[in-house]
mmCIF file with all atom_site columns, C-alpha atoms in Angstrom:
data_model
loop_
_atom_site.group_PDB
_atom_site.id
_atom_site.type_symbol
_atom_site.label_atom_id
_atom_site.label_alt_id
_atom_site.label_comp_id
_atom_site.label_asym_id
_atom_site.label_entity_id
_atom_site.label_seq_id
_atom_site.pdbx_PDB_ins_code
_atom_site.Cartn_x
_atom_site.Cartn_y
_atom_site.Cartn_z
_atom_site.occupancy
_atom_site.B_iso_or_equiv
_atom_site.pdbx_formal_charge
_atom_site.auth_seq_id
_atom_site.auth_comp_id
_atom_site.auth_asym_id
_atom_site.auth_atom_id
_atom_site.pdbx_PDB_model_num
ATOM 1  C CA . MET T 1 1  ? -15.459 5.100   -4.656  1.00 48.00 ? 1  MET T CA 1
ATOM 2  C CA . MET T 1 2  ? -14.190 1.869   -6.154  1.00 50.00 ? 2  MET T CA 1
ATOM 3  C CA . VAL T 1 3  ? -10.457 1.755   -6.820  1.00 48.00 ? 3  VAL T CA 1
ATOM 4  C CA . PRO T 1 4  ? -9.335  -0.672  -9.546  1.00 51.00 ? 4  PRO T CA 1
ATOM 5  C CA . ALA T 1 5  ? -6.832  -3.398  -8.700  1.00 52.00 ? 5  ALA T CA 1
ATOM 6  C CA . LEU T 1 6  ? -3.233  -2.682  -9.654  1.00 51.00 ? 6  LEU T CA 1
ATOM 7  C CA . THR T 1 7  ? -1.102  -5.262  -11.402 1.00 51.00 ? 7  THR T CA 1
ATOM 8  C CA . LEU T 1 8  ? 2.657   -4.789  -11.404 1.00 48.00 ? 8  LEU T CA 1
ATOM 9  C CA . SER T 1 9  ? 5.465   -6.700  -13.083 1.00 47.00 ? 9  SER T CA 1
ATOM 10 C CA . PHE T 1 10 ? 8.860   -7.182  -11.515 1.00 45.00 ? 10 PHE T CA 1
ATOM 11 C CA . PRO T 1 11 ? 11.564  -9.500  -12.819 1.00 43.00 ? 11 PRO T CA 1
ATOM 12 C CA . SER T 1 12 ? 12.143  -11.115 -9.416  1.00 44.00 ? 12 SER T CA 1
ATOM 13 C CA . VAL T 1 13 ? 8.482   -11.421 -8.443  1.00 41.00 ? 13 VAL T CA 1
ATOM 14 C CA . SER T 1 14 ? 5.494   -13.076 -10.037 1.00 43.00 ? 14 SER T CA 1
ATOM 15 C CA . THR T 1 15 ? 2.940   -10.487 -11.103 1.00 45.00 ? 15 THR T CA 1
ATOM 16 C CA . PRO T 1 16 ? 1.295   -9.336  -7.860  1.00 66.00 ? 16 PRO T CA 1
ATOM 17 C CA . THR T 1 17 ? -2.146  -7.801  -7.758  1.00 84.00 ? 17 THR T CA 1
ATOM 18 C CA . LEU T 1 18 ? -3.016  -5.303  -5.076  1.00 88.00 ? 18 LEU T CA 1
ATOM 19 C CA . ALA T 1 19 ? -6.558  -5.378  -3.767  1.00 92.00 ? 19 ALA T CA 1
ATOM 20 C CA . PRO T 1 20 ? -8.463  -2.087  -3.990  1.00 92.00 ? 20 PRO T CA 1
ATOM 21 C CA . ARG T 1 21 ? -8.056  -1.331  -0.266  1.00 94.00 ? 21 ARG T CA 1
ATOM 22 C CA . GLU T 1 22 ? -4.343  -2.183  -0.423  1.00 93.00 ? 22 GLU T CA 1
ATOM 23 C CA . LEU T 1 23 ? -3.946  0.209   -3.353  1.00 92.00 ? 23 LEU T CA 1
ATOM 24 C CA . GLU T 1 24 ? -5.848  2.917   -1.502  1.00 94.00 ? 24 GLU T CA 1
ATOM 25 C CA . THR T 1 25 ? -3.642  2.392   1.549   1.00 95.00 ? 25 THR T CA 1
ATOM 26 C CA . LEU T 1 26 ? -0.499  2.637   -0.563  1.00 93.00 ? 26 LEU T CA 1
ATOM 27 C CA . ARG T 1 27 ? -1.737  5.862   -2.163  1.00 93.00 ? 27 ARG T CA 1
ATOM 28 C CA . HIS T 1 28 ? -2.343  7.466   1.230   1.00 94.00 ? 28 HIS T CA 1
ATOM 29 C CA . ILE T 1 29 ? 1.056   6.447   2.574   1.00 93.00 ? 29 ILE T CA 1
ATOM 30 C CA . ALA T 1 30 ? 2.804   7.571   -0.629  1.00 92.00 ? 30 ALA T CA 1
ATOM 31 C CA . SER T 1 31 ? 1.086   10.960  -0.393  1.00 91.00 ? 31 SER T CA 1
ATOM 32 C CA . GLY T 1 32 ? 2.662   11.511  3.025   1.00 91.00 ? 32 GLY T CA 1
ATOM 33 C CA . CYS T 1 33 ? -0.085  10.352  5.395   1.00 94.00 ? 33 CYS T CA 1
ATOM 34 C CA . THR T 1 34 ? 0.930   8.580   8.573   1.00 93.00 ? 34 THR T CA 1
ATOM 35 C CA . TYR T 1 35 ? -0.543  5.181   9.417   1.00 93.00 ? 35 TYR T CA 1
ATOM 36 C CA . LEU T 1 36 ? -2.985  6.879   11.795  1.00 96.00 ? 36 LEU T CA 1
ATOM 37 C CA . GLN T 1 37 ? -4.024  9.515   9.240   1.00 96.00 ? 37 GLN T CA 1
ATOM 38 C CA . THR T 1 38 ? -4.500  6.783   6.640   1.00 97.00 ? 38 THR T CA 1
ATOM 39 C CA . ALA T 1 39 ? -6.630  4.806   9.085   1.00 97.00 ? 39 ALA T CA 1
ATOM 40 C CA . ARG T 1 40 ? -8.819  7.828   9.772   1.00 97.00 ? 40 ARG T CA 1
ATOM 41 C CA . HIS T 1 41 ? -9.255  8.630   6.054   1.00 96.00 ? 41 HIS T CA 1
ATOM 42 C CA . MET T 1 42 ? -10.204 5.024   5.311   1.00 97.00 ? 42 MET T CA 1
ATOM 43 C CA . GLY T 1 43 ? -12.340 4.448   8.410   1.00 97.00 ? 43 GLY T CA 1
ATOM 44 C CA . LEU T 1 44 ? -10.023 1.702   9.686   1.00 96.00 ? 44 LEU T CA 1
ATOM 45 C CA . SER T 1 45 ? -7.911  1.023   12.736  1.00 96.00 ? 45 SER T CA 1
ATOM 46 C CA . ARG T 1 46 ? -4.190  1.744   12.622  1.00 95.00 ? 46 ARG T CA 1
ATOM 47 C CA . HIS T 1 47 ? -3.610  -2.003  13.029  1.00 96.00 ? 47 HIS T CA 1
ATOM 48 C CA . THR T 1 48 ? -5.615  -2.748  9.889   1.00 96.00 ? 48 THR T CA 1
ATOM 49 C CA . VAL T 1 49 ? -3.524  -0.235  7.923   1.00 96.00 ? 49 VAL T CA 1
ATOM 50 C CA . ASP T 1 50 ? -0.405  -1.928  9.278   1.00 94.00 ? 50 ASP T CA 1
ATOM 51 C CA . ALA T 1 51 ? -1.769  -5.318  8.174   1.00 96.00 ? 51 ALA T CA 1
ATOM 52 C CA . TYR T 1 52 ? -2.502  -3.978  4.671   1.00 95.00 ? 52 TYR T CA 1
ATOM 53 C CA . LEU T 1 53 ? 1.032   -2.611  4.419   1.00 93.00 ? 53 LEU T CA 1
ATOM 54 C CA . ARG T 1 54 ? 2.517   -5.935  5.535   1.00 94.00 ? 54 ARG T CA 1
ATOM 55 C CA . ARG T 1 55 ? 0.548   -7.679  2.776   1.00 94.00 ? 55 ARG T CA 1
ATOM 56 C CA . ILE T 1 56 ? 1.591   -5.066  0.212   1.00 93.00 ? 56 ILE T CA 1
ATOM 57 C CA . ARG T 1 57 ? 5.258   -5.448  1.211   1.00 91.00 ? 57 ARG T CA 1
ATOM 58 C CA . ALA T 1 58 ? 4.991   -9.219  0.850   1.00 92.00 ? 58 ALA T CA 1
ATOM 59 C CA . LYS T 1 59 ? 3.316   -8.972  -2.557  1.00 89.00 ? 59 LYS T CA 1
ATOM 60 C CA . LEU T 1 60 ? 5.836   -6.430  -3.849  1.00 87.00 ? 60 LEU T CA 1
ATOM 61 C CA . ASP T 1 61 ? 8.827   -8.036  -2.132  1.00 87.00 ? 61 ASP T CA 1
ATOM 62 C CA . THR T 1 62 ? 9.845   -4.863  -0.308  1.00 90.00 ? 62 THR T CA 1
ATOM 63 C CA . ASN T 1 63 ? 11.024  -4.522  3.265   1.00 90.00 ? 63 ASN T CA 1
ATOM 64 C CA . THR T 1 64 ? 10.408  -0.926  4.215   1.00 89.00 ? 64 THR T CA 1
ATOM 65 C CA . THR T 1 65 ? 7.814   1.779   3.860   1.00 85.00 ? 65 THR T CA 1
ATOM 66 C CA . ALA T 1 66 ? 10.422  3.914   2.114   1.00 88.00 ? 66 ALA T CA 1
ATOM 67 C CA . GLU T 1 67 ? 10.740  1.271   -0.614  1.00 89.00 ? 67 GLU T CA 1
ATOM 68 C CA . LEU T 1 68 ? 6.958   1.198   -0.978  1.00 87.00 ? 68 LEU T CA 1
ATOM 69 C CA . ILE T 1 69 ? 6.790   4.973   -1.306  1.00 87.00 ? 69 ILE T CA 1
ATOM 70 C CA . ARG T 1 70 ? 9.589   5.010   -3.876  1.00 87.00 ? 70 ARG T CA 1
ATOM 71 C CA . LEU T 1 71 ? 7.765   2.343   -5.875  1.00 84.00 ? 71 LEU T CA 1
ATOM 72 C CA . ALA T 1 72 ? 4.421   4.150   -5.611  1.00 83.00 ? 72 ALA T CA 1
ATOM 73 C CA . ILE T 1 73 ? 5.972   7.413   -6.807  1.00 83.00 ? 73 ILE T CA 1
ATOM 74 C CA . ALA T 1 74 ? 7.675   5.633   -9.698  1.00 80.00 ? 74 ALA T CA 1
ATOM 75 C CA . LEU T 1 75 ? 4.294   4.184   -10.679 1.00 76.00 ? 75 LEU T CA 1
ATOM 76 C CA . GLY T 1 76 ? 2.618   7.577   -10.499 1.00 79.00 ? 76 GLY T CA 1
ATOM 77 C CA . LEU T 1 77 ? 0.356   6.718   -7.599  1.00 76.00 ? 77 LEU T CA 1
#
């Protein structure tokens, strides 16, 4: 299943675009999956999920997974 890219606007950040796999990762984490569960659902290693989340945090200028989840929920992901 192809997931469309997500474009977000934040006043302090240029408009970041999440790649489809980054968006899928964020959705899993926001739904309550652990890194390992997310990796298993996506057919990835836990380290790859961690790398995706580091990239997502950098793009969205967040520091913690809790901030990412809050943002994902606010966006309806």
